[in-house]
Coordinates of N, CA and C in Angstrom, one line a residue:
Chain A
M270 N 98.5 113.3 93.2 CA 97.9 113.3 91.9 C 96.5 112.6 91.9
S271 N 95.5 113.3 91.6 CA 94.1 112.7 91.7 C 93.9 111.7 90.6
L272 N 92.9 110.9 90.8 CA 92.6 109.8 89.8 C 92.2 110.6 88.5
F273 N 91.5 111.7 88.7 CA 91.1 112.5 87.6 C 92.3 112.9 86.7
E274 N 93.4 113.4 87.4 CA 94.5 113.7 86.6 C 95.2 112.6 86.0
K275 N 95.3 111.5 86.7 CA 95.9 110.2 86.2 C 95.2 109.9 84.9
F276 N 93.9 110.0 85.0 CA 93.1 109.5 83.9 C 93.2 110.4 82.6
F277 N 93.1 111.7 82.8 CA 93.1 112.6 81.7 C 94.3 113.5 81.5
G278 N 95.3 113.3 82.4 CA 96.4 114.1 82.4 C 97.2 114.3 81.1
N279 N 97.4 113.1 80.5 CA 98.2 113.1 79.2 C 97.4 112.4 78.1
K280 N 96.2 112.9 78.0 CA 95.3 112.3 77.0 C 95.7 112.7 75.6
T281 N 95.8 111.7 74.8 CA 96.3 111.9 73.4 C 95.3 111.5 72.3
S282 N 94.2 110.9 72.7 CA 93.3 110.4 71.7 C 92.6 111.4 71.0
S283 N 92.0 111.1 69.9 CA 91.3 112.0 69.0 C 90.2 112.9 69.8
A284 N 90.4 114.2 69.7 CA 89.5 115.1 70.4 C 88.0 114.9 69.9
Q285 N 87.9 114.7 68.6 CA 86.5 114.5 68.1 C 85.9 113.2 68.7
E286 N 86.6 112.2 68.8 CA 86.1 110.9 69.3 C 85.7 111.1 70.8
A287 N 86.6 111.8 71.5 CA 86.4 112.0 73.0 C 85.1 112.7 73.2
K288 N 84.7 113.5 72.3 CA 83.5 114.3 72.6 C 82.2 113.5 72.8
N289 N 82.3 112.3 72.1 CA 81.1 111.5 72.2 C 81.3 110.2 73.1
R290 N 82.3 110.3 73.9 CA 82.6 109.1 74.6 C 82.4 109.2 76.1
L291 N 81.9 108.1 76.6 CA 81.6 108.0 78.0 C 82.5 106.8 78.5
T292 N 83.2 106.9 79.6 CA 84.1 105.9 80.0 C 83.7 105.5 81.4
L293 N 83.6 104.2 81.6 CA 83.3 103.7 83.0 C 84.4 102.7 83.3
M294 N 84.9 102.7 84.5 CA 85.9 101.8 85.0 C 85.6 101.3 86.3
L295 N 85.7 100.0 86.5 CA 85.5 99.3 87.8 C 86.8 98.6 88.1
A296 N 87.3 98.8 89.3 CA 88.6 98.2 89.7 C 88.6 97.7 91.1
H297 N 89.2 96.5 91.3 CA 89.3 96.0 92.6 C 90.5 95.1 92.7
E298 N 91.0 94.9 93.9 CA 92.1 94.0 94.2 C 91.7 92.6 93.9
R299 N 92.6 91.8 93.3 CA 92.3 90.4 92.9 C 91.9 89.6 94.0
T300 N 92.5 89.8 95.2 CA 92.3 88.9 96.3 C 90.9 89.2 97.1
I301 N 90.2 90.2 96.6 CA 89.0 90.6 97.3 C 88.0 89.5 97.1
N302 N 87.1 89.2 98.1 CA 86.2 88.2 98.0 C 84.8 88.7 97.6
V303 N 84.5 88.8 96.3 CA 83.2 89.4 95.9 C 82.5 88.4 94.9
P304 N 81.9 87.5 95.5 CA 81.2 86.4 94.6 C 80.2 87.0 93.7
Y305 N 79.7 88.2 94.0 CA 78.6 88.8 93.2 C 79.2 89.7 92.1
M306 N 80.5 89.7 92.0 CA 81.1 90.7 91.0 C 80.6 90.6 89.6
E307 N 80.5 89.4 89.1 CA 80.1 89.2 87.7 C 78.6 89.7 87.5
A308 N 77.8 89.3 88.4 CA 76.4 89.7 88.3 C 76.3 91.3 88.4
M309 N 77.1 91.8 89.3 CA 77.1 93.3 89.5 C 77.5 94.0 88.2
K310 N 78.6 93.5 87.6 CA 79.1 94.1 86.4 C 78.1 94.0 85.3
K311 N 77.4 92.9 85.2 CA 76.4 92.7 84.2 C 75.3 93.7 84.4
E312 N 74.8 93.9 85.6 CA 73.7 94.8 85.8 C 74.1 96.3 85.6
I313 N 75.3 96.6 85.9 CA 75.8 98.0 85.6 C 75.8 98.2 84.1
L314 N 76.3 97.2 83.4 CA 76.3 97.3 81.9 C 74.9 97.4 81.3
E315 N 74.0 96.7 81.9 CA 72.6 96.9 81.5 C 72.0 98.2 81.8
V316 N 72.4 98.9 82.9 CA 71.9 100.2 83.1 C 72.5 101.2 82.0
I317 N 73.8 101.0 81.7 CA 74.4 101.9 80.7 C 73.7 101.7 79.4
K318 N 73.5 100.4 79.0 CA 72.9 100.2 77.7 C 71.5 100.7 77.6
K319 N 70.8 100.7 78.8 CA 69.4 101.2 78.8 C 69.4 102.7 78.5
Y320 N 70.3 103.4 79.2 CA 70.3 104.9 79.0 C 70.9 105.4 77.7
T321 N 72.0 104.9 77.4 CA 72.8 105.4 76.2 C 72.2 104.7 75.0
K322 N 72.1 105.5 74.0 CA 71.9 104.9 72.7 C 73.2 104.7 72.0
A323 N 73.9 103.8 72.4 CA 75.4 103.7 72.1 C 75.5 103.1 70.6
Q324 N 76.4 103.7 69.9 CA 76.8 103.2 68.6 C 77.7 102.0 68.8
K325 N 78.4 102.0 69.9 CA 79.4 101.0 70.1 C 79.8 101.0 71.6
I326 N 79.9 99.8 72.1 CA 80.4 99.6 73.5 C 81.6 98.7 73.5
D327 N 82.7 99.2 74.0 CA 83.9 98.3 74.1 C 84.1 97.9 75.5
I328 N 84.2 96.7 75.8 CA 84.4 96.2 77.1 C 85.8 95.5 77.2
K329 N 86.5 96.0 78.1 CA 87.9 95.4 78.2 C 88.2 95.1 79.7
T330 N 88.7 93.9 79.9 CA 89.0 93.5 81.2 C 90.6 93.4 81.2
D331 N 91.1 93.7 82.4 CA 92.6 93.7 82.5 C 92.9 93.2 83.9
S332 N 94.0 92.6 84.1 CA 94.4 92.3 85.4 C 95.9 92.2 85.5
N333 N 96.5 92.4 86.6 CA 97.9 92.1 86.9 C 98.0 91.3 88.1
Q334 N 99.1 91.2 88.7 CA 99.3 90.5 89.9 C 98.3 90.9 91.1
N335 N 98.0 92.2 91.1 CA 97.2 92.7 92.2 C 95.8 93.1 91.9
F336 N 95.5 93.6 90.7 CA 94.2 94.2 90.4 C 93.5 93.6 89.2
N337 N 92.2 93.6 89.3 CA 91.3 93.3 88.2 C 90.6 94.6 87.8
T338 N 90.5 94.9 86.5 CA 89.8 96.1 86.1 C 88.8 95.7 85.0
L339 N 87.8 96.5 84.9 CA 86.8 96.4 83.9 C 86.7 97.8 83.3
E340 N 87.0 98.0 82.0 CA 86.8 99.3 81.3 C 85.7 99.2 80.3
V341 N 84.8 100.1 80.4 CA 83.8 100.2 79.4 C 83.8 101.5 78.7
E342 N 84.0 101.5 77.4 CA 84.0 102.7 76.6 C 82.7 102.7 75.7
I343 N 82.0 103.8 75.9 CA 80.7 103.9 75.1 C 80.8 105.0 74.1
L344 N 80.6 104.7 72.9 CA 80.6 105.8 71.9 C 79.1 106.1 71.7
L345 N 78.8 107.4 72.1 CA 77.4 107.8 72.0 C 76.9 108.2 70.6
E346 N 75.7 108.1 70.4 CA 75.1 108.7 69.2 C 75.2 110.2 69.1
K347 N 75.4 110.7 68.0 CA 75.5 112.2 67.9 C 74.2 112.8 67.9
Chain B
M147 N 100.3 104.0 77.2 CA 100.0 103.7 78.6 C 98.5 103.3 78.8
S148 N 98.2 102.2 79.3 CA 96.8 101.8 79.4 C 96.1 102.6 80.6
L149 N 94.8 102.6 80.5 CA 94.1 103.3 81.7 C 94.4 102.5 83.0
F150 N 94.6 101.2 82.8 CA 94.9 100.4 84.0 C 96.2 100.9 84.6
E151 N 97.2 101.1 83.8 CA 98.5 101.6 84.3 C 98.4 103.0 84.9
K152 N 97.6 103.8 84.2 CA 97.4 105.2 84.7 C 96.9 105.2 86.1
F153 N 95.9 104.2 86.2 CA 95.2 104.2 87.5 C 96.0 103.6 88.6
F154 N 96.7 102.6 88.3 CA 97.4 101.9 89.4 C 98.9 102.0 89.4
G155 N 99.4 102.7 88.4 CA 100.9 102.8 88.2 C 101.7 103.2 89.4
N156 N 101.3 104.3 90.0 CA 102.1 104.7 91.2 C 101.2 104.9 92.4
K157 N 100.5 103.7 92.7 CA 99.6 103.7 93.8 C 100.3 103.8 95.1
T158 N 99.9 104.7 96.0 CA 100.6 104.8 97.2 C 99.7 104.7 98.5
S159 N 98.4 104.4 98.3 CA 97.5 104.4 99.4 C 97.8 103.1 100.2
S160 N 97.3 103.0 101.4 CA 97.4 101.9 102.3 C 97.0 100.5 101.6
A161 N 97.9 99.6 101.7 CA 97.7 98.3 101.1 C 96.5 97.6 101.8
Q162 N 96.4 97.8 103.0 CA 95.4 97.1 103.8 C 94.0 97.6 103.4
E163 N 93.9 98.9 103.2 CA 92.7 99.5 102.8 C 92.3 99.1 101.4
A164 N 93.3 99.0 100.5 CA 93.1 98.7 99.1 C 92.4 97.4 99.0
K165 N 92.8 96.5 99.9 CA 92.3 95.1 99.8 C 90.8 95.0 99.8
N166 N 90.1 95.9 100.5 CA 88.7 95.8 100.6 C 87.9 96.9 99.8
R167 N 88.6 97.4 98.8 CA 88.1 98.5 98.2 C 87.7 98.3 96.7
L168 N 86.7 98.8 96.3 CA 86.2 98.7 95.0 C 86.0 100.1 94.5
T169 N 86.6 100.4 93.3 CA 86.5 101.7 92.8 C 85.8 101.8 91.5
L170 N 84.9 102.7 91.3 CA 84.2 102.9 90.1 C 84.3 104.3 89.6
M171 N 84.6 104.5 88.3 CA 84.8 105.8 87.8 C 84.0 105.9 86.5
L172 N 83.3 107.1 86.4 CA 82.6 107.4 85.2 C 83.0 108.7 84.7
A173 N 83.4 108.8 83.4 CA 84.0 110.1 82.9 C 83.4 110.4 81.6
H174 N 83.2 111.7 81.3 CA 82.8 112.1 80.0 C 83.1 113.6 79.8
E175 N 83.2 113.9 78.5 CA 83.5 115.3 78.2 C 82.4 116.2 78.6
R176 N 82.7 117.4 79.1 CA 81.6 118.3 79.6 C 80.6 118.7 78.6
T177 N 81.1 118.8 77.4 CA 80.2 119.3 76.3 C 79.3 118.3 75.8
I178 N 79.4 117.1 76.3 CA 78.6 116.0 75.8 C 77.1 116.3 76.2
N179 N 76.2 115.9 75.3 CA 74.8 116.1 75.6 C 74.1 114.8 76.1
V180 N 74.1 114.7 77.4 CA 73.6 113.5 78.0 C 72.6 113.9 79.1
P181 N 71.4 114.2 78.7 CA 70.3 114.6 79.6 C 70.0 113.6 80.7
Y182 N 70.3 112.3 80.4 CA 70.0 111.2 81.3 C 71.2 110.9 82.3
M183 N 72.2 111.7 82.2 CA 73.4 111.4 83.0 C 73.2 111.2 84.5
E184 N 72.4 112.2 85.1 CA 72.2 112.1 86.5 C 71.4 110.8 86.9
A185 N 70.3 110.6 86.1 CA 69.5 109.4 86.4 C 70.3 108.1 86.2
M186 N 71.2 108.1 85.2 CA 72.0 106.9 85.0 C 73.0 106.7 86.1
K187 N 73.7 107.8 86.6 CA 74.6 107.7 87.7 C 73.9 107.1 89.0
K188 N 72.7 107.7 89.2 CA 71.9 107.2 90.4 C 71.6 105.8 90.3
E189 N 71.2 105.3 89.1 CA 70.9 103.9 89.0 C 72.1 103.0 89.1
I190 N 73.2 103.4 88.6 CA 74.5 102.6 88.8 C 74.8 102.5 90.3
L191 N 74.7 103.6 91.0 CA 75.0 103.6 92.4 C 74.0 102.7 93.2
E192 N 72.8 102.7 92.7 CA 71.8 101.8 93.4 C 72.2 100.3 93.2
V193 N 72.7 100.0 92.0 CA 73.2 98.6 91.7 C 74.3 98.2 92.6
I194 N 75.3 99.2 92.7 CA 76.4 98.9 93.6 C 76.0 98.7 95.1
K195 N 75.1 99.6 95.5 CA 74.6 99.5 96.9 C 73.9 98.2 97.1
K196 N 73.2 97.8 96.1 CA 72.4 96.5 96.3 C 73.3 95.3 96.5
Y197 N 74.4 95.3 95.7 CA 75.3 94.2 95.8 C 76.3 94.2 96.9
T198 N 76.9 95.3 97.1 CA 77.9 95.4 98.1 C 77.3 95.6 99.5
K199 N 77.8 95.0 100.5 CA 77.5 95.4 101.8 C 78.6 96.4 102.3
A200 N 78.4 97.6 101.8 CA 79.5 98.6 102.0 C 79.5 99.1 103.4
Q201 N 80.7 99.2 104.0 CA 80.9 99.9 105.2 C 80.8 101.4 105.0
K202 N 81.2 101.8 103.8 CA 81.4 103.2 103.5 C 81.5 103.4 102.0
I203 N 80.7 104.4 101.5 CA 80.8 104.7 100.1 C 81.1 106.2 99.9
D204 N 82.2 106.5 99.3 CA 82.7 107.8 99.0 C 82.3 108.2 97.6
I205 N 81.6 109.3 97.4 CA 81.3 109.7 96.0 C 81.9 111.1 95.8
K206 N 82.7 111.2 94.7 CA 83.4 112.4 94.5 C 83.2 112.8 93.1
T207 N 82.8 114.0 92.9 CA 82.7 114.5 91.4 C 83.7 115.5 91.2
D208 N 84.2 115.5 90.0 CA 85.3 116.4 89.7 C 85.1 116.9 88.3
S209 N 85.6 118.1 88.0 CA 85.5 118.5 86.6 C 86.6 119.6 86.3
N210 N 87.0 119.7 85.1 CA 87.9 120.8 84.7 C 87.3 121.4 83.5
Q211 N 88.1 122.1 82.7 CA 87.6 122.7 81.5 C 86.9 121.7 80.5
N212 N 87.4 120.5 80.5 CA 87.0 119.6 79.5 C 86.1 118.4 80.0
F213 N 86.4 117.9 81.2 CA 85.8 116.7 81.6 C 85.0 116.8 82.9
N214 N 84.0 115.9 83.0 CA 83.3 115.7 84.3 C 83.6 114.2 84.7
T215 N 83.9 114.0 85.9 CA 84.1 112.6 86.4 C 83.3 112.4 87.7
L216 N 83.0 111.2 87.8 CA 82.3 110.7 89.0 C 83.2 109.5 89.5
E217 N 83.7 109.6 90.8 CA 84.5 108.5 91.3 C 83.7 108.0 92.5
V218 N 83.6 106.7 92.6 CA 82.9 106.0 93.7 C 83.9 105.0 94.3
E219 N 84.1 105.2 95.6 CA 85.0 104.3 96.3 C 84.2 103.6 97.4
I220 N 84.2 102.3 97.3 CA 83.4 101.5 98.2 C 84.3 100.7 99.1
L221 N 84.2 100.9 100.4 CA 84.9 100.1 101.3 C 84.0 98.9 101.7
L222 N 84.5 97.7 101.3 CA 83.6 96.5 101.5 C 83.7 96.0 102.9
E223 N 82.7 95.3 103.3 CA 82.8 94.6 104.6 C 83.8 93.5 104.5
K224 N 84.4 93.2 105.7 CA 85.4 92.1 105.7 C 84.8 90.7 105.8

């Protein structure tokens, strides 16, 4: 199963909302040694903000025993 | 089910490889009107390249009837 299928395989959210949405996810194993991670995340967000005229940006971080993830959902202007 | 769970729920790839891997995904509906998408992708990749001392960067684009995705897998230096 591709990441693509995992991501969109059983999508149930509003079709109308999905039309204007851009999703970015960054994931890495917790134990990874990336001292620049926070700075890199910040700079990626700045690139997104610069290009998109976003109505709304949701930033969600998540982690479990093994992984840290950053999810960014951008609701674009119509 | 969260995106996090979708992504890592039934992960089967090599644990050793996963330890040094950073994954970024960008997804949007095909019909979305984002003339700046290619330029934005390029700039996000430049940020990643600047920060990571990557051994290897795999870039994969995928699409179906509804969605376009960009997956970037970065194998970091140890």
